[in-house]
mmCIF file of C-alpha atoms and ligand atoms in Angstrom:
data_model
loop_
_atom_site.group_PDB
_atom_site.id
_atom_site.type_symbol
_atom_site.label_atom_id
_atom_site.label_comp_id
_atom_site.label_asym_id
_atom_site.label_seq_id
_atom_site.Cartn_x
_atom_site.Cartn_y
_atom_site.Cartn_z
ATOM 1 C CA UNK A 250 45.621 -12.395 64.178
ATOM 2 C CA UNK A 251 46.282 -15.943 63.014
ATOM 3 C CA UNK A 252 49.823 -17.201 63.436
ATOM 4 C CA UNK A 253 49.202 -20.228 61.224
ATOM 5 C CA UNK A 254 51.803 -20.772 58.525
ATOM 6 C CA UNK A 255 50.471 -20.566 54.966
ATOM 7 C CA UNK A 256 49.439 -23.972 53.669
ATOM 8 C CA UNK A 257 51.629 -25.383 50.927
ATOM 9 C CA UNK A 258 50.069 -27.456 48.174
ATOM 10 C CA UNK A 259 51.800 -30.603 46.938
ATOM 11 C CA UNK A 260 51.092 -31.780 43.399
ATOM 12 C CA UNK A 261 51.395 -35.533 42.817
ATOM 13 C CA UNK A 262 51.062 -36.628 39.167
ATOM 14 C CA UNK A 263 49.692 -40.175 38.941
ATOM 15 C CA UNK A 264 51.875 -42.302 36.654
ATOM 16 C CA UNK A 265 48.832 -44.456 35.885
ATOM 17 C CA UNK A 266 48.046 -41.947 33.118
ATOM 18 C CA UNK A 267 51.612 -41.805 31.769
ATOM 19 C CA UNK A 268 52.847 -43.498 28.597
ATOM 20 C CA UNK A 269 54.406 -46.651 30.093
ATOM 21 C CA UNK A 270 56.693 -47.166 27.093
ATOM 22 C CA UNK A 271 58.256 -43.780 27.797
ATOM 23 C CA UNK A 272 57.967 -43.838 31.577
ATOM 24 C CA UNK A 273 61.434 -42.431 32.317
ATOM 25 C CA UNK A 274 60.894 -39.430 30.035
ATOM 26 C CA UNK A 275 57.369 -38.917 31.357
ATOM 27 C CA UNK A 276 58.681 -38.821 34.927
ATOM 28 C CA UNK A 277 61.438 -36.355 34.016
ATOM 29 C CA UNK A 278 58.925 -34.090 32.322
ATOM 30 C CA UNK A 279 56.594 -33.806 35.323
ATOM 31 C CA UNK A 280 59.495 -33.453 37.744
ATOM 32 C CA UNK A 281 60.991 -30.653 35.652
ATOM 33 C CA UNK A 282 57.485 -29.214 35.554
ATOM 34 C CA UNK A 283 57.354 -28.937 39.350
ATOM 35 C CA UNK A 284 55.839 -32.193 40.664
ATOM 36 C CA UNK A 285 56.345 -32.576 44.427
ATOM 37 C CA UNK A 286 55.607 -36.309 44.620
ATOM 38 C CA UNK A 287 54.939 -39.120 42.144
ATOM 39 C CA UNK A 288 51.724 -41.009 42.837
ATOM 40 C CA UNK A 289 51.996 -44.723 42.042
ATOM 41 C CA UNK A 290 48.818 -46.847 41.935
ATOM 42 C CA UNK A 291 49.197 -50.529 42.803
ATOM 43 C CA UNK A 292 46.131 -52.640 41.851
ATOM 44 C CA UNK A 293 45.694 -56.371 42.333
ATOM 45 C CA UNK A 294 42.653 -57.244 40.189
ATOM 46 C CA UNK A 295 40.784 -58.322 43.379
ATOM 47 C CA UNK A 296 40.211 -55.289 45.575
ATOM 48 C CA UNK A 297 39.771 -53.236 42.407
ATOM 49 C CA UNK A 298 38.818 -54.456 38.918
ATOM 50 C CA UNK A 299 42.156 -53.558 37.362
ATOM 51 C CA UNK A 300 45.793 -54.657 37.534
ATOM 52 C CA UNK A 301 48.871 -52.476 37.406
ATOM 53 C CA UNK A 302 52.389 -53.111 38.637
ATOM 54 C CA UNK A 303 54.330 -54.400 41.609
ATOM 55 C CA UNK A 304 57.643 -53.872 43.422
ATOM 56 C CA UNK A 305 60.072 -54.435 40.477
ATOM 57 C CA UNK A 306 58.459 -51.700 38.373
ATOM 58 C CA UNK A 307 58.320 -49.384 41.395
ATOM 59 C CA UNK A 308 62.029 -49.960 42.029
ATOM 60 C CA UNK A 309 62.687 -48.853 38.443
ATOM 61 C CA UNK A 310 60.463 -45.791 38.873
ATOM 62 C CA UNK A 311 62.467 -44.991 42.014
ATOM 63 C CA UNK A 312 65.725 -45.105 40.020
ATOM 64 C CA UNK A 313 64.254 -42.775 37.407
ATOM 65 C CA UNK A 314 62.867 -40.196 39.835
ATOM 66 C CA UNK A 315 64.077 -37.442 42.169
ATOM 67 C CA UNK A 316 60.876 -36.725 44.125
ATOM 68 C CA UNK A 317 59.401 -39.056 46.783
ATOM 69 C CA UNK A 318 57.124 -41.885 45.659
ATOM 70 C CA UNK A 319 53.598 -41.803 47.052
ATOM 71 C CA UNK A 320 52.457 -45.424 46.716
ATOM 72 C CA UNK A 321 48.704 -46.106 46.859
ATOM 73 C CA UNK A 322 48.014 -49.793 47.559
ATOM 74 C CA UNK A 323 44.692 -50.998 46.140
ATOM 75 C CA UNK A 324 45.336 -54.608 47.110
ATOM 76 C CA UNK A 325 43.881 -57.183 49.470
ATOM 77 C CA UNK A 326 45.957 -58.096 52.534
ATOM 78 C CA UNK A 327 48.311 -55.118 52.137
ATOM 79 C CA UNK A 328 50.074 -56.033 55.406
ATOM 80 C CA UNK A 329 51.766 -58.927 53.595
ATOM 81 C CA UNK A 330 53.450 -56.541 51.173
ATOM 82 C CA UNK A 331 54.515 -53.533 53.251
ATOM 83 C CA UNK A 332 58.235 -54.309 53.481
ATOM 84 C CA UNK A 333 58.437 -55.153 49.770
ATOM 85 C CA UNK A 334 56.979 -51.797 48.735
ATOM 86 C CA UNK A 335 59.131 -49.819 51.151
ATOM 87 C CA UNK A 336 62.251 -51.653 49.939
ATOM 88 C CA UNK A 337 61.176 -50.889 46.351
ATOM 89 C CA UNK A 338 61.185 -47.166 47.190
ATOM 90 C CA UNK A 339 57.839 -46.030 48.635
ATOM 91 C CA UNK A 340 58.366 -42.891 50.756
ATOM 92 C CA UNK A 341 54.642 -42.537 51.483
ATOM 93 C CA UNK A 342 52.642 -45.760 51.683
ATOM 94 C CA UNK A 343 48.854 -45.703 51.838
ATOM 95 C CA UNK A 344 46.483 -48.587 52.597
ATOM 96 C CA UNK A 345 42.708 -48.711 52.202
ATOM 97 C CA UNK A 346 40.700 -48.911 55.408
ATOM 98 C CA UNK A 347 38.413 -51.358 53.549
ATOM 99 C CA UNK A 348 41.274 -53.855 53.119
ATOM 100 C CA UNK A 349 42.757 -53.606 56.597
ATOM 101 C CA UNK A 350 41.002 -55.191 59.587
ATOM 102 C CA UNK A 351 44.133 -54.583 61.709
ATOM 103 C CA UNK A 352 44.688 -51.059 60.472
ATOM 104 C CA UNK A 353 46.459 -49.830 63.600
ATOM 105 C CA UNK A 354 49.041 -52.600 63.347
ATOM 106 C CA UNK A 355 49.451 -52.088 59.598
ATOM 107 C CA UNK A 356 50.210 -48.386 60.103
ATOM 108 C CA UNK A 357 52.868 -49.226 62.713
ATOM 109 C CA UNK A 358 54.323 -51.749 60.289
ATOM 110 C CA UNK A 359 54.647 -49.045 57.613
ATOM 111 C CA UNK A 360 56.316 -46.628 60.021
ATOM 112 C CA UNK A 361 58.727 -49.288 61.282
ATOM 113 C CA UNK A 362 59.604 -50.192 57.691
ATOM 114 C CA UNK A 363 60.652 -46.556 57.167
ATOM 115 C CA UNK A 364 57.803 -44.974 55.169
ATOM 116 C CA UNK A 365 55.172 -42.343 55.995
ATOM 117 C CA UNK A 366 51.916 -44.199 56.741
ATOM 118 C CA UNK A 367 48.582 -43.137 55.294
ATOM 119 C CA UNK A 368 44.996 -44.377 55.202
ATOM 120 C CA UNK A 369 42.702 -44.114 52.183
ATOM 121 C CA UNK A 370 38.909 -44.082 52.189
ATOM 122 C CA UNK A 371 36.673 -45.160 49.318
ATOM 123 C CA UNK A 372 33.882 -42.745 48.331
ATOM 124 C CA UNK A 373 31.303 -44.717 50.355
ATOM 125 C CA UNK A 374 33.450 -45.058 53.494
ATOM 126 C CA UNK A 375 32.731 -42.849 56.486
ATOM 127 C CA UNK A 376 35.394 -40.549 57.985
ATOM 128 C CA UNK A 377 34.522 -42.087 61.368
ATOM 129 C CA UNK A 378 36.600 -45.111 60.368
ATOM 130 C CA UNK A 379 39.653 -42.902 60.997
ATOM 131 C CA UNK A 380 38.752 -41.974 64.546
ATOM 132 C CA UNK A 381 40.997 -44.485 66.304
ATOM 133 C CA UNK A 382 43.985 -44.244 63.971
ATOM 134 C CA UNK A 383 44.201 -40.563 63.060
ATOM 135 C CA UNK A 384 47.142 -39.997 65.448
ATOM 136 C CA UNK A 385 49.019 -42.792 63.665
ATOM 137 C CA UNK A 386 48.667 -41.297 60.183
ATOM 138 C CA UNK A 387 51.086 -39.039 58.341
ATOM 139 C CA UNK A 388 48.376 -38.430 55.730
ATOM 140 C CA UNK A 389 44.782 -39.368 54.912
ATOM 141 C CA UNK A 390 43.803 -39.952 51.290
ATOM 142 C CA UNK A 391 40.209 -39.244 50.279
ATOM 143 C CA UNK A 392 39.101 -41.001 47.089
ATOM 144 C CA UNK A 393 37.023 -38.684 44.928
ATOM 145 C CA UNK A 394 36.353 -41.478 42.390
ATOM 146 C CA UNK A 395 35.890 -45.205 42.883
ATOM 147 C CA UNK A 396 39.405 -46.655 42.770
ATOM 148 C CA UNK A 397 40.567 -48.657 39.773
ATOM 149 C CA UNK A 398 40.842 -46.292 36.828
ATOM 150 C CA UNK A 399 42.109 -42.890 35.808
ATOM 151 C CA UNK A 400 40.037 -40.325 33.955
ATOM 152 C CA UNK A 401 36.804 -40.661 35.953
ATOM 153 C CA UNK A 402 34.484 -37.868 37.016
ATOM 154 C CA UNK A 403 35.000 -36.214 40.415
ATOM 155 C CA UNK A 404 32.428 -37.213 43.090
ATOM 156 C CA UNK A 405 31.397 -33.978 44.864
ATOM 157 C CA UNK A 406 30.537 -35.585 48.237
ATOM 158 C CA UNK A 407 34.301 -36.090 48.694
ATOM 159 C CA UNK A 408 34.473 -32.396 49.567
ATOM 160 C CA UNK A 409 32.241 -32.814 52.623
ATOM 161 C CA UNK A 410 34.400 -35.720 53.683
ATOM 162 C CA UNK A 411 37.577 -33.654 53.351
ATOM 163 C CA UNK A 412 35.948 -30.960 55.503
ATOM 164 C CA UNK A 413 34.918 -33.493 58.141
ATOM 165 C CA UNK A 414 38.441 -34.922 58.301
ATOM 166 C CA UNK A 415 40.044 -31.465 58.383
ATOM 167 C CA UNK A 416 37.780 -30.627 61.308
ATOM 168 C CA UNK A 417 38.809 -33.765 63.213
ATOM 169 C CA UNK A 418 42.501 -33.047 62.593
ATOM 170 C CA UNK A 419 42.151 -29.425 63.751
ATOM 171 C CA UNK A 420 40.135 -30.308 66.852
ATOM 172 C CA UNK A 421 42.828 -32.751 67.943
ATOM 173 C CA UNK A 422 45.668 -30.371 67.053
ATOM 174 C CA UNK A 423 47.289 -32.932 64.741
ATOM 175 C CA UNK A 424 49.597 -32.430 61.793
ATOM 176 C CA UNK A 425 48.111 -34.860 59.258
ATOM 177 C CA UNK A 426 47.986 -33.967 55.556
ATOM 178 C CA UNK A 427 44.798 -34.518 53.572
ATOM 179 C CA UNK A 428 45.337 -35.858 50.073
ATOM 180 C CA UNK A 429 42.652 -36.170 47.408
ATOM 181 C CA UNK A 430 42.679 -38.574 44.452
ATOM 182 C CA UNK A 431 40.385 -38.838 41.439
ATOM 183 C CA UNK A 432 39.043 -36.347 38.938
ATOM 184 C CA UNK A 433 41.317 -33.558 40.166
ATOM 185 C CA UNK A 434 41.949 -30.898 37.523
ATOM 186 C CA UNK A 435 41.430 -27.206 36.812
ATOM 187 C CA UNK A 436 37.676 -27.430 37.559
ATOM 188 C CA UNK A 437 37.920 -29.246 40.894
ATOM 189 C CA UNK A 438 41.254 -28.504 42.566
ATOM 190 C CA UNK A 439 40.207 -25.200 44.135
ATOM 191 C CA UNK A 440 37.139 -26.649 45.855
ATOM 192 C CA UNK A 441 39.277 -29.458 47.301
ATOM 193 C CA UNK A 442 41.809 -26.914 48.600
ATOM 194 C CA UNK A 443 39.019 -24.817 50.138
ATOM 195 C CA UNK A 444 37.694 -27.944 51.872
ATOM 196 C CA UNK A 445 41.120 -28.568 53.442
ATOM 197 C CA UNK A 446 43.114 -30.817 51.093
ATOM 198 C CA UNK A 447 46.789 -29.946 50.515
ATOM 199 C CA UNK A 448 48.048 -32.913 48.469
ATOM 200 C CA UNK A 449 46.558 -33.273 44.993
ATOM 201 C CA UNK A 450 46.846 -36.406 42.882
ATOM 202 C CA UNK A 451 46.220 -35.785 39.196
ATOM 203 C CA UNK A 452 46.594 -38.358 36.436
ATOM 204 C CA UNK A 453 44.629 -37.416 33.366
ATOM 205 C CA UNK A 454 44.729 -33.683 34.077
ATOM 206 C CA UNK A 455 48.545 -33.683 33.960
ATOM 207 C CA UNK A 456 49.612 -36.526 31.656
ATOM 208 C CA UNK A 457 46.705 -35.823 29.292
ATOM 209 C CA UNK A 458 47.849 -32.211 28.830
ATOM 210 C CA UNK A 459 50.145 -31.410 25.877
ATOM 211 C CA UNK A 460 52.348 -29.219 28.102
ATOM 212 C CA UNK A 461 52.655 -30.859 31.511
ATOM 213 C CA UNK A 462 54.740 -28.043 32.996
ATOM 214 C CA UNK A 463 52.134 -25.452 32.010
ATOM 215 C CA UNK A 464 49.358 -27.648 33.417
ATOM 216 C CA UNK A 465 51.099 -28.104 36.782
ATOM 217 C CA UNK A 466 51.718 -24.341 36.962
ATOM 218 C CA UNK A 467 48.071 -23.686 36.085
ATOM 219 C CA UNK A 468 46.847 -26.050 38.813
ATOM 220 C CA UNK A 469 49.137 -24.403 41.362
ATOM 221 C CA UNK A 470 48.030 -20.909 40.317
ATOM 222 C CA UNK A 471 44.431 -21.833 41.215
ATOM 223 C CA UNK A 472 45.494 -22.326 44.835
ATOM 224 C CA UNK A 473 46.854 -18.879 45.592
HETATM 225 C C1 DX5 B 25 42.365 -44.393 40.680
HETATM 226 C C2 DX5 B 25 43.728 -43.952 41.134
HETATM 227 C C3 DX5 B 25 44.120 -42.579 40.782
HETATM 228 C C4 DX5 B 25 44.111 -42.226 39.316
HETATM 229 C C5 DX5 B 25 43.608 -40.820 39.241
HETATM 230 O O1 DX5 B 25 42.108 -45.611 41.266
HETATM 231 O O2 DX5 B 25 43.847 -44.072 42.545
HETATM 232 O O3 DX5 B 25 45.375 -42.235 41.372
HETATM 233 O O4 DX5 B 25 45.372 -42.303 38.684
HETATM 234 O O5 DX5 B 25 43.443 -40.471 37.918
HETATM 235 P P1 DX5 B 25 42.689 -39.136 37.477
HETATM 236 O O6 DX5 B 25 43.448 -37.983 38.089
HETATM 237 O O7 DX5 B 25 42.782 -39.194 35.992
HETATM 238 O O8 DX5 B 25 41.280 -39.214 38.000
HETATM 239 ZN ZN1 ZN B 26 45.708 -43.341 43.473
#
């Protein structure tokens, strides 16, 4: 008989899809609706073809929120910005393997700054890129769309990648969470859970729903 504890799913609404003019109210609504984390997408207009916000806005989001901030850095040279984002309020801080030639050092930097370090892989990036840093990760984020925009269609090959990473984590006996980001909603969340993901970012599927609480409950109900 398995003695494994039941897996718990974490739902992380992505504020990229929120109404920025009403950000405080939007955050309260998803928190009251059962969000476990708030996913915050930082884009620099270089690594990805879009621009969002930086540390001052994140510090304000921190003031307006009760749940931990899961900050996803889609920026070049992320190592230059680690302390600024942790000071602004990032509890989880995730850097792209594609932006980080000294990934091992960058992950230590995040941990020393006081946040939970994570690595994110673009859809075309192999899970083998994690092999020498998996022990240093609190979480791994698998992109299931090309980063830069909300509301895109889920890329199914992400599921095989989640499985491959889950297998590596299990074989090494590690406790690393697998997060998935992009196109997650009622039609895709269950397959990601079955592949081994436990942290689900959802922008459009939550903020685009008229009743965010009902949508979060519906997503969670698909995982039981
Ligand atoms: C895309 C971002 C995502 C985005 C997801 O670059 O990393 O976090 O907000 O949005 P949906 O859930 O709408 O695909
Ligand atoms: Zn993201």
